[in-house]
Amino acid sequence: AAARVAVRMVERIYYKPQTLYDAQWAEAAKRKGAAEAEAQRAQGGGDESAKEAATAAVEAITEPEVRDVGAAMAELTALVYAHGDERARTRALLLHTFHHARHERFAEARDLVLMSHVQESIGFSDVPTQILFNRALARLGVAAFHHGLFAECQAALAEVCGSNRQRELLAQGLSSQRYGDRNPEQEKVERRRQVPFHMHLSLDLVEACFLVSTLLLELPLLCQQRADPKRRVSAMSKAFRRLVDAHDRLVFVAPAEHLREHVMAAAGRLMDGNWREAAQGIAALPVWDMTTQPAKTREMLTRHIQEAGLCAYLLSFGGAYASASAQALAARFELPEPRVRALLSHLISTDALSAAWDGPTGTVVLSPDSPGTGAPERLQTLCAALADHAAALVEGNERLLDARTGGYGYKYDMKP
């Protein structure tokens, strides 16, 4: 019974930030001080009813239920871990994970999930517990993004953002179903599972973290495969690949309006070497105002886009240079020279860039087989693809003409 009550209390406070309780305590202290001052003034007078009213006003002021929400969560979850059943322990673990991620404590939240192996058995849990797991995973991904851990962010948000069912997975709404996949009874059950509005996660923020993380991680793949019109990269995220393919099929690219369009526009600018406009476009998104520290988040994004722009520039246009100075690259991308050297060394060590360092001059010498050198440019590849399609069209027309005139195959292929 105590464990069940502890779970209920945890469910009541796990999503609330510490700043909320600090504000409540400050407001309670302010009201109590004003009431006590009024009571002292009433004590100096002779009106007994005023004294009683002032005393009652002081006693009516209640303090918030929790002062330190982190300590309360630790105490309550420890009680559940010790005396609760399997379902209660799983829910307490997920609630505690969400709480750590809500307060940007990514390492603690990640350790809770990994040490418990809850991801291996969550498929056998009930639907409300699975929804709580999805919410904790989404919040964990957002916390990883705030720390600049884009690989961890992409891994955490891939399941939630990889489909068009974010609202259902997070129990924040129902997606439109076609062909009558949901009957009225199932719809009622799903509506009862919905999370209250004040506990909702921002779907725009979750999607923005996933798309920007995927862009920064997979930008080298896009640059290396830029000569391929289809861009069929096996290691690329399927959700991001669909966005890239849809953007490439556009005949006219209008100015970006939605979140996905802004991310695709930033990807194009980075591959063209224009990192400054890409950083400004991403940092100007209003979705970052929903974070706990908007200015710090925008500064972090700008720094990582600068580094990604440097890597993309070398992978896209490295063939146009025989060598590149680390000092010149640092000035162009407004990065410290040691950081530029580290990025170039990483590209060389991972065989993404065929180059070698020239220590005395502080330059990197690009070899003839660097990206873009000796390889056909995008225009050349498109011309070759057009020639292939034209040849296939001519072949089809000739075969159709031969079928109508009674001949078979090409005239040069006809045997005597």
mmCIF file of C-alpha atoms in Angstrom:
data_model
loop_
_atom_site.group_PDB
_atom_site.id
_atom_site.type_symbol
_atom_site.label_atom_id
_atom_site.label_comp_id
_atom_site.label_asym_id
_atom_site.label_seq_id
_atom_site.Cartn_x
_atom_site.Cartn_y
_atom_site.Cartn_z
ATOM 1 C CA ALA A 1 0.000 0.000 0.000
ATOM 2 C CA ALA A 2 2.806 2.409 0.836
ATOM 3 C CA ALA A 3 4.481 1.691 -2.504
ATOM 4 C CA ARG A 4 1.247 2.419 -4.389
ATOM 5 C CA VAL A 5 0.844 5.715 -2.550
ATOM 6 C CA ALA A 6 4.490 6.575 -3.300
ATOM 7 C CA VAL A 7 3.916 5.914 -7.027
ATOM 8 C CA ARG A 8 0.897 8.219 -6.962
ATOM 9 C CA MET A 9 2.954 10.949 -5.309
ATOM 10 C CA VAL A 10 5.754 10.512 -7.842
ATOM 11 C CA GLU A 11 3.246 10.782 -10.698
ATOM 12 C CA ARG A 12 2.078 14.053 -9.167
ATOM 13 C CA ILE A 13 5.469 15.792 -9.048
ATOM 14 C CA TYR A 14 7.789 14.116 -11.600
ATOM 15 C CA TYR A 15 7.132 16.535 -14.487
ATOM 16 C CA LYS A 16 7.366 19.734 -12.435
ATOM 17 C CA PRO A 17 10.632 21.709 -12.488
ATOM 18 C CA GLN A 18 12.406 22.870 -9.362
ATOM 19 C CA THR A 19 11.917 26.488 -10.418
ATOM 20 C CA LEU A 20 8.156 26.052 -10.056
ATOM 21 C CA TYR A 21 8.457 24.985 -6.424
ATOM 22 C CA ASP A 22 10.982 27.753 -5.732
ATOM 23 C CA ALA A 23 8.471 30.296 -7.047
ATOM 24 C CA GLN A 24 5.691 28.743 -4.963
ATOM 25 C CA TRP A 25 7.799 28.906 -1.801
ATOM 26 C CA ALA A 26 8.753 32.511 -2.508
ATOM 27 C CA GLU A 27 5.119 33.465 -3.061
ATOM 28 C CA ALA A 28 4.036 31.627 0.105
ATOM 29 C CA ALA A 29 6.732 33.384 2.138
ATOM 30 C CA LYS A 30 5.672 36.750 0.722
ATOM 31 C CA ARG A 31 2.016 36.180 1.534
ATOM 32 C CA LYS A 32 2.828 34.880 4.988
ATOM 33 C CA GLY A 33 4.989 37.902 5.758
ATOM 34 C CA ALA A 34 2.247 40.277 4.655
ATOM 35 C CA ALA A 35 -0.345 38.383 6.717
ATOM 36 C CA GLU A 36 1.860 38.398 9.821
ATOM 37 C CA ALA A 37 2.452 42.141 9.452
ATOM 38 C CA GLU A 38 -1.286 42.678 9.193
ATOM 39 C CA ALA A 39 -1.790 40.497 12.280
ATOM 40 C CA GLN A 40 0.697 42.564 14.279
ATOM 41 C CA ARG A 41 -1.088 45.769 13.323
ATOM 42 C CA ALA A 42 -4.386 44.171 14.358
ATOM 43 C CA GLN A 43 -2.924 43.172 17.725
ATOM 44 C CA GLY A 44 -2.162 46.812 18.451
ATOM 45 C CA GLY A 45 -5.804 47.794 17.910
ATOM 46 C CA GLY A 46 -8.796 47.010 20.043
ATOM 47 C CA ASP A 47 -10.985 45.260 17.509
ATOM 48 C CA GLU A 48 -11.218 41.585 18.475
ATOM 49 C CA SER A 49 -12.843 40.568 15.206
ATOM 50 C CA ALA A 50 -9.955 42.100 13.265
ATOM 51 C CA LYS A 51 -7.473 40.174 15.428
ATOM 52 C CA GLU A 52 -9.279 36.916 14.806
ATOM 53 C CA ALA A 53 -9.502 37.571 11.063
ATOM 54 C CA ALA A 54 -5.779 38.401 10.856
ATOM 55 C CA THR A 55 -4.852 35.268 12.819
ATOM 56 C CA ALA A 56 -7.072 33.133 10.609
ATOM 57 C CA ALA A 57 -5.477 34.651 7.506
ATOM 58 C CA VAL A 58 -2.001 33.677 8.751
ATOM 59 C CA GLU A 59 -3.114 30.127 9.535
ATOM 60 C CA ALA A 60 -4.861 29.753 6.155
ATOM 61 C CA ILE A 61 -1.622 30.211 4.228
ATOM 62 C CA THR A 62 -0.294 26.772 3.290
ATOM 63 C CA GLU A 63 3.192 25.936 2.177
ATOM 64 C CA PRO A 64 3.910 23.924 -0.995
ATOM 65 C CA GLU A 65 4.029 20.162 -0.639
ATOM 66 C CA VAL A 66 7.691 19.825 -1.691
ATOM 67 C CA ARG A 67 10.705 22.053 -1.194
ATOM 68 C CA ASP A 68 13.388 19.998 -2.993
ATOM 69 C CA VAL A 69 11.708 17.987 -5.744
ATOM 70 C CA GLY A 70 14.885 16.037 -6.500
ATOM 71 C CA ALA A 71 15.247 14.798 -2.930
ATOM 72 C CA ALA A 72 11.539 13.950 -2.783
ATOM 73 C CA MET A 73 11.780 11.939 -6.007
ATOM 74 C CA ALA A 74 14.804 10.022 -4.730
ATOM 75 C CA GLU A 75 13.090 9.187 -1.431
ATOM 76 C CA LEU A 76 9.799 8.101 -2.981
ATOM 77 C CA THR A 77 11.347 6.009 -5.757
ATOM 78 C CA ALA A 78 13.637 4.261 -3.254
ATOM 79 C CA LEU A 79 10.520 3.243 -1.326
ATOM 80 C CA VAL A 80 8.923 1.873 -4.492
ATOM 81 C CA TYR A 81 12.075 -0.011 -5.511
ATOM 82 C CA ALA A 82 12.168 -1.685 -2.098
ATOM 83 C CA HIS A 83 8.507 -2.584 -1.593
ATOM 84 C CA GLY A 84 6.685 -2.230 -4.925
ATOM 85 C CA ASP A 85 5.707 -4.879 -7.446
ATOM 86 C CA GLU A 86 7.213 -5.221 -10.914
ATOM 87 C CA ARG A 87 4.869 -2.751 -12.604
ATOM 88 C CA ALA A 88 5.271 -0.168 -9.845
ATOM 89 C CA ARG A 89 9.069 -0.413 -9.988
ATOM 90 C CA THR A 90 9.065 -0.034 -13.772
ATOM 91 C CA ARG A 91 6.827 3.023 -13.653
ATOM 92 C CA ALA A 92 8.848 4.579 -10.829
ATOM 93 C CA LEU A 93 12.025 4.048 -12.839
ATOM 94 C CA LEU A 94 10.564 5.696 -15.937
ATOM 95 C CA LEU A 95 9.157 8.589 -13.903
ATOM 96 C CA HIS A 96 12.544 9.102 -12.262
ATOM 97 C CA THR A 97 14.215 9.020 -15.700
ATOM 98 C CA PHE A 98 11.812 11.662 -16.990
ATOM 99 C CA HIS A 99 12.491 13.807 -13.925
ATOM 100 C CA HIS A 100 16.282 13.681 -14.427
ATOM 101 C CA ALA A 101 15.920 14.478 -18.131
ATOM 102 C CA ARG A 102 13.508 17.334 -17.314
ATOM 103 C CA HIS A 103 16.256 18.937 -15.218
ATOM 104 C CA GLU A 104 18.956 18.359 -17.920
ATOM 105 C CA ARG A 105 20.662 15.579 -15.943
ATOM 106 C CA PHE A 106 21.243 13.404 -18.970
ATOM 107 C CA ALA A 107 23.913 11.124 -17.495
ATOM 108 C CA GLU A 108 21.762 10.120 -14.528
ATOM 109 C CA ALA A 109 18.701 9.506 -16.715
ATOM 110 C CA ARG A 110 20.696 7.455 -19.222
ATOM 111 C CA ASP A 111 22.268 5.331 -16.486
ATOM 112 C CA LEU A 112 18.858 4.529 -15.024
ATOM 113 C CA VAL A 113 17.593 3.262 -18.373
ATOM 114 C CA LEU A 114 20.712 1.300 -19.276
ATOM 115 C CA MET A 115 21.267 -0.364 -15.895
ATOM 116 C CA SER A 116 17.636 -1.451 -15.577
ATOM 117 C CA HIS A 117 17.413 -2.910 -19.135
ATOM 118 C CA VAL A 118 13.836 -1.674 -19.217
ATOM 119 C CA GLN A 119 14.007 -1.265 -22.992
ATOM 120 C CA GLU A 120 14.277 -5.034 -23.387
ATOM 121 C CA SER A 121 11.051 -5.852 -21.557
ATOM 122 C CA ILE A 122 8.902 -2.801 -22.224
ATOM 123 C CA GLY A 123 7.140 -4.609 -25.068
ATOM 124 C CA PHE A 124 5.509 -6.946 -22.541
ATOM 125 C CA SER A 125 4.195 -4.115 -20.344
ATOM 126 C CA ASP A 126 0.728 -2.586 -20.442
ATOM 127 C CA VAL A 127 -0.075 0.318 -22.755
ATOM 128 C CA PRO A 128 0.098 3.129 -20.124
ATOM 129 C CA THR A 129 3.595 1.968 -19.135
ATOM 130 C CA GLN A 130 4.660 1.878 -22.788
ATOM 131 C CA ILE A 131 3.374 5.426 -23.219
ATOM 132 C CA LEU A 132 5.379 6.492 -20.162
ATOM 133 C CA PHE A 133 8.454 4.822 -21.671
ATOM 134 C CA ASN A 134 7.985 6.797 -24.892
ATOM 135 C CA ARG A 135 7.635 10.047 -22.940
ATOM 136 C CA ALA A 136 10.766 9.325 -20.910
ATOM 137 C CA LEU A 137 12.713 8.441 -24.066
ATOM 138 C CA ALA A 138 11.592 11.615 -25.820
ATOM 139 C CA ARG A 139 12.573 13.762 -22.855
ATOM 140 C CA LEU A 140 15.904 11.916 -22.647
ATOM 141 C CA GLY A 141 16.603 12.758 -26.289
ATOM 142 C CA VAL A 142 15.867 16.452 -25.697
ATOM 143 C CA ALA A 143 18.227 16.458 -22.705
ATOM 144 C CA ALA A 144 20.962 14.850 -24.828
ATOM 145 C CA PHE A 145 20.454 17.539 -27.462
ATOM 146 C CA HIS A 146 20.888 20.316 -24.908
ATOM 147 C CA HIS A 147 24.273 18.804 -23.970
ATOM 148 C CA GLY A 148 25.363 18.598 -27.610
ATOM 149 C CA LEU A 149 25.199 14.779 -27.693
ATOM 150 C CA PHE A 150 23.605 14.467 -31.107
ATOM 151 C CA ALA A 151 24.253 10.741 -31.590
ATOM 152 C CA GLU A 152 22.502 9.928 -28.318
ATOM 153 C CA CYS A 153 19.676 12.319 -29.207
ATOM 154 C CA GLN A 154 19.124 10.669 -32.575
ATOM 155 C CA ALA A 155 19.165 7.181 -31.034
ATOM 156 C CA ALA A 156 16.633 8.158 -28.368
ATOM 157 C CA LEU A 157 14.235 9.967 -30.710
ATOM 158 C CA ALA A 158 14.478 7.633 -33.718
ATOM 159 C CA GLU A 159 11.565 5.443 -32.608
ATOM 160 C CA VAL A 160 9.290 8.343 -31.760
ATOM 161 C CA CYS A 161 10.117 10.605 -34.712
ATOM 162 C CA GLY A 162 10.696 7.861 -37.261
ATOM 163 C CA SER A 163 6.979 7.595 -37.992
ATOM 164 C CA ASN A 164 4.035 9.966 -38.255
ATOM 165 C CA ARG A 165 2.495 8.717 -35.002
ATOM 166 C CA GLN A 166 4.185 10.999 -32.486
ATOM 167 C CA ARG A 167 0.887 12.095 -30.959
ATOM 168 C CA GLU A 168 -0.273 8.537 -30.376
ATOM 169 C CA LEU A 169 3.087 7.320 -29.068
ATOM 170 C CA LEU A 170 3.213 10.162 -26.550
ATOM 171 C CA ALA A 171 -0.538 10.042 -25.797
ATOM 172 C CA GLN A 172 -1.000 13.673 -26.793
ATOM 173 C CA GLY A 173 -3.682 13.221 -29.412
ATOM 174 C CA LEU A 174 -5.019 10.899 -32.090
ATOM 175 C CA SER A 175 -3.703 10.838 -35.621
ATOM 176 C CA SER A 176 -6.120 10.591 -38.497
ATOM 177 C CA GLN A 177 -6.809 6.971 -39.450
ATOM 178 C CA ARG A 178 -8.038 5.916 -42.846
ATOM 179 C CA TYR A 179 -10.048 2.912 -43.918
ATOM 180 C CA GLY A 180 -11.724 2.575 -40.521
ATOM 181 C CA ASP A 181 -8.738 1.170 -38.614
ATOM 182 C CA ARG A 182 -10.193 2.342 -35.310
ATOM 183 C CA ASN A 183 -13.703 1.589 -34.126
ATOM 184 C CA PRO A 184 -15.581 3.866 -31.680
ATOM 185 C CA GLU A 185 -14.775 1.701 -28.662
ATOM 186 C CA GLN A 186 -11.046 1.731 -29.396
ATOM 187 C CA GLU A 187 -11.167 5.466 -29.890
ATOM 188 C CA LYS A 188 -12.813 5.941 -26.494
ATOM 189 C CA VAL A 189 -10.139 3.783 -24.834
ATOM 190 C CA GLU A 190 -7.340 5.741 -26.480
ATOM 191 C CA ARG A 191 -8.882 9.066 -25.521
ATOM 192 C CA ARG A 192 -8.984 7.972 -21.882
ATOM 193 C CA ARG A 193 -5.233 7.313 -22.074
ATOM 194 C CA GLN A 194 -4.439 10.866 -23.179
ATOM 195 C CA VAL A 195 -2.012 12.855 -21.060
ATOM 196 C CA PRO A 196 -3.378 16.140 -19.615
ATOM 197 C CA PHE A 197 -2.443 19.214 -21.566
ATOM 198 C CA HIS A 198 -0.217 20.684 -18.852
ATOM 199 C CA MET A 199 1.931 17.539 -19.029
ATOM 200 C CA HIS A 200 2.397 17.607 -22.813
ATOM 201 C CA LEU A 201 5.804 17.568 -24.436
ATOM 202 C CA SER A 202 6.378 20.026 -27.258
ATOM 203 C CA LEU A 203 6.200 17.962 -30.451
ATOM 204 C CA ASP A 204 7.871 20.768 -32.374
ATOM 205 C CA LEU A 205 10.811 20.783 -29.965
ATOM 206 C CA VAL A 206 11.163 16.993 -30.112
ATOM 207 C CA GLU A 207 11.086 16.987 -33.913
ATOM 208 C CA ALA A 208 13.506 19.920 -34.130
ATOM 209 C CA CYS A 209 16.019 18.145 -31.888
ATOM 210 C CA PHE A 210 15.770 14.990 -33.982
ATOM 211 C CA LEU A 211 16.076 16.706 -37.366
ATOM 212 C CA VAL A 212 18.963 18.994 -36.401
ATOM 213 C CA SER A 213 20.838 16.105 -34.743
ATOM 214 C CA THR A 214 20.367 13.926 -37.808
ATOM 215 C CA LEU A 215 21.469 16.750 -40.090
ATOM 216 C CA LEU A 216 24.692 17.356 -38.180
ATOM 217 C CA LEU A 217 25.470 13.639 -37.965
ATOM 218 C CA GLU A 218 24.707 12.699 -41.555
ATOM 219 C CA LEU A 219 25.912 15.816 -43.342
ATOM 220 C CA PRO A 220 29.231 14.124 -44.306
ATOM 221 C CA LEU A 221 27.256 11.315 -45.943
ATOM 222 C CA LEU A 222 25.231 13.824 -47.921
ATOM 223 C CA CYS A 223 28.397 15.564 -49.085
ATOM 224 C CA GLN A 224 30.148 12.343 -50.058
ATOM 225 C CA GLN A 225 27.116 11.124 -51.989
ATOM 226 C CA ARG A 226 26.300 14.473 -53.551
ATOM 227 C CA ALA A 227 27.339 13.295 -56.981
ATOM 228 C CA ASP A 228 24.709 10.547 -56.842
ATOM 229 C CA PRO A 229 21.318 12.004 -57.834
ATOM 230 C CA LYS A 230 19.441 9.314 -55.894
ATOM 231 C CA ARG A 231 21.518 9.651 -52.720
ATOM 232 C CA ARG A 232 20.756 6.139 -51.608
ATOM 233 C CA VAL A 233 22.945 5.984 -48.524
ATOM 234 C CA SER A 234 22.361 2.828 -46.506
ATOM 235 C CA ALA A 235 23.569 4.328 -43.225
ATOM 236 C CA MET A 236 21.223 7.302 -43.402
ATOM 237 C CA SER A 237 18.158 7.548 -41.211
ATOM 238 C CA LYS A 238 15.043 6.478 -43.101
ATOM 239 C CA ALA A 239 12.989 9.420 -41.855
ATOM 240 C CA PHE A 240 15.684 11.898 -42.861
ATOM 241 C CA ARG A 241 16.187 10.175 -46.200
ATOM 242 C CA ARG A 242 12.499 10.603 -46.996
ATOM 243 C CA LEU A 243 12.787 14.327 -46.296
ATOM 244 C CA VAL A 244 15.886 14.643 -48.480
ATOM 245 C CA ASP A 245 14.278 12.733 -51.359
ATOM 246 C CA ALA A 246 11.080 14.797 -51.114
ATOM 247 C CA HIS A 247 13.109 18.015 -51.112
ATOM 248 C CA ASP A 248 15.113 16.903 -54.151
ATOM 249 C CA ARG A 249 11.951 16.167 -56.121
ATOM 250 C CA LEU A 250 10.708 19.729 -55.738
ATOM 251 C CA VAL A 251 10.654 21.629 -59.018
ATOM 252 C CA PHE A 252 10.504 25.022 -57.319
ATOM 253 C CA VAL A 253 11.928 25.503 -53.841
ATOM 254 C CA ALA A 254 9.930 28.174 -52.055
ATOM 255 C CA PRO A 255 11.194 30.072 -49.008
ATOM 256 C CA ALA A 256 11.147 27.913 -45.900
ATOM 257 C CA GLU A 257 8.089 28.227 -43.691
ATOM 258 C CA HIS A 258 7.864 25.039 -41.640
ATOM 259 C CA LEU A 259 10.422 23.352 -39.423
ATOM 260 C CA ARG A 260 11.359 20.621 -41.881
ATOM 261 C CA GLU A 261 11.781 23.117 -44.690
ATOM 262 C CA HIS A 262 14.137 25.197 -42.557
ATOM 263 C CA VAL A 263 16.264 22.123 -41.798
ATOM 264 C CA MET A 264 16.413 21.114 -45.464
ATOM 265 C CA ALA A 265 17.328 24.679 -46.444
ATOM 266 C CA ALA A 266 20.125 24.647 -43.852
ATOM 267 C CA ALA A 267 21.399 21.345 -45.255
ATOM 268 C CA GLY A 268 21.594 22.836 -48.752
ATOM 269 C CA ARG A 269 23.431 25.920 -47.505
ATOM 270 C CA LEU A 270 25.944 23.824 -45.572
ATOM 271 C CA MET A 271 26.678 21.667 -48.612
ATOM 272 C CA ASP A 272 27.176 24.851 -50.630
ATOM 273 C CA GLY A 273 29.691 26.150 -48.065
ATOM 274 C CA ASN A 274 27.457 28.912 -46.702
ATOM 275 C CA TRP A 275 27.575 28.048 -43.017
ATOM 276 C CA ARG A 276 26.688 31.535 -41.750
ATOM 277 C CA GLU A 277 23.228 31.632 -43.344
ATOM 278 C CA ALA A 278 22.610 28.037 -42.251
ATOM 279 C CA ALA A 279 23.466 28.894 -38.646
ATOM 280 C CA GLN A 280 21.294 31.996 -38.718
ATOM 281 C CA GLY A 281 18.356 30.062 -40.154
ATOM 282 C CA ILE A 282 18.553 27.298 -37.545
ATOM 283 C CA ALA A 283 19.201 29.635 -34.611
ATOM 284 C CA ALA A 284 16.288 31.876 -35.599
ATOM 285 C CA LEU A 285 13.735 29.102 -35.160
ATOM 286 C CA PRO A 286 11.260 30.067 -32.415
ATOM 287 C CA VAL A 287 11.147 26.495 -31.147
ATOM 288 C CA TRP A 288 14.368 27.031 -29.165
ATOM 289 C CA ASP A 289 12.515 29.482 -26.911
ATOM 290 C CA MET A 290 10.843 26.443 -25.335
ATOM 291 C CA THR A 291 14.154 25.229 -23.903
ATOM 292 C CA THR A 292 15.313 26.038 -20.395
ATOM 293 C CA GLN A 293 18.206 28.193 -21.664
ATOM 294 C CA PRO A 294 17.411 29.521 -25.163
ATOM 295 C CA ALA A 295 20.535 31.675 -25.514
ATOM 296 C CA LYS A 296 22.838 28.839 -24.505
ATOM 297 C CA THR A 297 21.082 26.437 -26.876
ATOM 298 C CA ARG A 298 21.446 28.824 -29.825
ATOM 299 C CA GLU A 299 25.111 29.391 -29.015
ATOM 300 C CA MET A 300 25.718 25.639 -28.891
ATOM 301 C CA LEU A 301 23.936 25.122 -32.221
ATOM 302 C CA THR A 302 25.935 27.874 -33.911
ATOM 303 C CA ARG A 303 29.205 26.369 -32.743
ATOM 304 C CA HIS A 304 28.334 22.887 -33.984
ATOM 305 C CA ILE A 305 27.047 24.228 -37.315
ATOM 306 C CA GLN A 306 30.365 26.026 -37.771
ATOM 307 C CA GLU A 307 32.213 22.741 -37.268
ATOM 308 C CA ALA A 308 29.828 20.845 -39.531
ATOM 309 C CA GLY A 309 30.190 23.564 -42.160
ATOM 310 C CA LEU A 310 33.978 23.170 -42.112
ATOM 311 C CA CYS A 311 33.736 19.410 -42.649
ATOM 312 C CA ALA A 312 31.119 19.817 -45.373
ATOM 313 C CA TYR A 313 33.191 22.456 -47.150
ATOM 314 C CA LEU A 314 36.257 20.230 -47.330
ATOM 315 C CA LEU A 315 34.257 17.179 -48.387
ATOM 316 C CA SER A 316 32.398 19.113 -51.075
ATOM 317 C CA PHE A 317 35.112 21.404 -52.438
ATOM 318 C CA GLY A 318 38.332 19.757 -51.318
ATOM 319 C CA GLY A 319 39.119 18.788 -54.896
ATOM 320 C CA ALA A 320 39.511 22.446 -55.841
ATOM 321 C CA TYR A 321 42.536 22.881 -53.564
ATOM 322 C CA ALA A 322 46.005 21.384 -53.479
ATOM 323 C CA SER A 323 46.424 22.388 -49.840
ATOM 324 C CA ALA A 324 44.538 24.259 -47.168
ATOM 325 C CA SER A 325 45.878 26.332 -44.300
ATOM 326 C CA ALA A 326 44.484 25.665 -40.851
ATOM 327 C CA GLN A 327 44.806 29.363 -40.054
ATOM 328 C CA ALA A 328 42.793 30.361 -43.131
ATOM 329 C CA LEU A 329 40.097 27.783 -42.384
ATOM 330 C CA ALA A 330 39.906 29.004 -38.788
ATOM 331 C CA ALA A 331 39.387 32.582 -39.999
ATOM 332 C CA ARG A 332 36.812 31.541 -42.595
ATOM 333 C CA PHE A 333 34.679 29.512 -40.192
ATOM 334 C CA GLU A 334 35.407 31.623 -37.075
ATOM 335 C CA LEU A 335 36.742 28.669 -35.114
ATOM 336 C CA PRO A 336 39.821 28.357 -32.892
ATOM 337 C CA GLU A 337 42.790 26.988 -34.795
ATOM 338 C CA PRO A 338 43.295 24.030 -32.394
ATOM 339 C CA ARG A 339 39.676 23.004 -32.992
ATOM 340 C CA VAL A 340 40.201 23.206 -36.773
ATOM 341 C CA ARG A 341 43.267 20.996 -36.466
ATOM 342 C CA ALA A 342 41.288 18.501 -34.410
ATOM 343 C CA LEU A 343 38.467 18.369 -36.968
ATOM 344 C CA LEU A 344 40.874 17.926 -39.871
ATOM 345 C CA SER A 345 42.747 15.188 -38.026
ATOM 346 C CA HIS A 346 39.458 13.410 -37.374
ATOM 347 C CA LEU A 347 38.506 13.558 -41.063
ATOM 348 C CA ILE A 348 41.919 12.191 -42.041
ATOM 349 C CA SER A 349 41.910 9.411 -39.426
ATOM 350 C CA THR A 350 38.444 8.202 -40.467
ATOM 351 C CA ASP A 351 39.438 8.166 -44.179
ATOM 352 C CA ALA A 352 36.734 10.696 -44.980
ATOM 353 C CA LEU A 353 39.380 13.043 -46.385
ATOM 354 C CA SER A 354 42.487 11.874 -48.241
ATOM 355 C CA ALA A 355 45.065 14.340 -46.980
ATOM 356 C CA ALA A 356 48.182 14.679 -44.835
ATOM 357 C CA TRP A 357 49.466 17.303 -42.454
ATOM 358 C CA ASP A 358 52.445 19.459 -43.317
ATOM 359 C CA GLY A 359 53.763 20.335 -39.885
ATOM 360 C CA PRO A 360 56.202 23.217 -40.590
ATOM 361 C CA THR A 361 53.677 25.223 -42.638
ATOM 362 C CA GLY A 362 50.560 24.274 -40.675
ATOM 363 C CA THR A 363 48.681 23.220 -43.804
ATOM 364 C CA VAL A 364 46.905 20.070 -44.855
ATOM 365 C CA VAL A 365 47.950 18.715 -48.253
ATOM 366 C CA LEU A 366 45.053 17.169 -50.186
ATOM 367 C CA SER A 367 45.850 14.102 -52.243
ATOM 368 C CA PRO A 368 44.567 13.654 -55.829
ATOM 369 C CA ASP A 369 41.881 11.213 -54.682
ATOM 370 C CA SER A 370 40.320 13.668 -52.251
ATOM 371 C CA PRO A 371 36.545 14.209 -52.439
ATOM 372 C CA GLY A 372 35.741 16.013 -55.666
ATOM 373 C CA THR A 373 39.125 15.384 -57.309
ATOM 374 C CA GLY A 374 38.891 13.123 -60.319
ATOM 375 C CA ALA A 375 35.248 12.368 -59.559
ATOM 376 C CA PRO A 376 32.500 13.698 -61.804
ATOM 377 C CA GLU A 377 30.752 16.806 -60.618
ATOM 378 C CA ARG A 378 27.016 16.889 -60.051
ATOM 379 C CA LEU A 379 26.373 18.566 -63.412
ATOM 380 C CA GLN A 380 28.445 15.936 -65.199
ATOM 381 C CA THR A 381 26.611 13.134 -63.403
ATOM 382 C CA LEU A 382 23.228 14.601 -64.296
ATOM 383 C CA CYS A 383 24.307 14.945 -67.946
ATOM 384 C CA ALA A 384 25.403 11.313 -67.976
ATOM 385 C CA ALA A 385 22.089 10.246 -66.447
ATOM 386 C CA LEU A 386 20.220 12.313 -69.053
ATOM 387 C CA ALA A 387 22.207 10.644 -71.832
ATOM 388 C CA ASP A 388 21.359 7.205 -70.438
ATOM 389 C CA HIS A 389 17.646 8.035 -70.265
ATOM 390 C CA ALA A 390 17.714 9.443 -73.801
ATOM 391 C CA ALA A 391 19.432 6.285 -75.085
ATOM 392 C CA ALA A 392 16.812 4.140 -73.355
ATOM 393 C CA LEU A 393 14.045 6.246 -74.922
ATOM 394 C CA VAL A 394 15.562 5.903 -78.392
ATOM 395 C CA GLU A 395 15.906 2.176 -77.923
ATOM 396 C CA GLY A 396 12.268 1.839 -76.908
ATOM 397 C CA ASN A 397 11.105 3.893 -79.881
ATOM 398 C CA GLU A 398 13.162 1.843 -82.320
ATOM 399 C CA ARG A 399 11.840 -1.403 -80.909
ATOM 400 C CA LEU A 400 8.277 -0.082 -81.197
ATOM 401 C CA LEU A 401 8.938 0.971 -84.811
ATOM 402 C CA ASP A 402 10.444 -2.423 -85.652
ATOM 403 C CA ALA A 403 7.412 -4.174 -84.164
ATOM 404 C CA ARG A 404 5.083 -2.114 -86.377
ATOM 405 C CA THR A 405 7.135 -2.526 -89.545
ATOM 406 C CA GLY A 406 7.745 -6.231 -89.048
ATOM 407 C CA GLY A 407 11.374 -6.115 -88.106
ATOM 408 C CA TYR A 408 12.857 -7.350 -84.869
ATOM 409 C CA GLY A 409 15.660 -5.666 -82.966
ATOM 410 C CA TYR A 410 18.090 -3.065 -84.210
ATOM 411 C CA LYS A 411 19.010 -3.019 -87.853
ATOM 412 C CA TYR A 412 22.630 -3.539 -86.936
ATOM 413 C CA ASP A 413 21.730 -6.560 -84.824
ATOM 414 C CA MET A 414 19.801 -8.322 -87.595
ATOM 415 C CA LYS A 415 21.492 -11.480 -88.722
ATOM 416 C CA PRO A 416 21.856 -12.145 -92.479
#
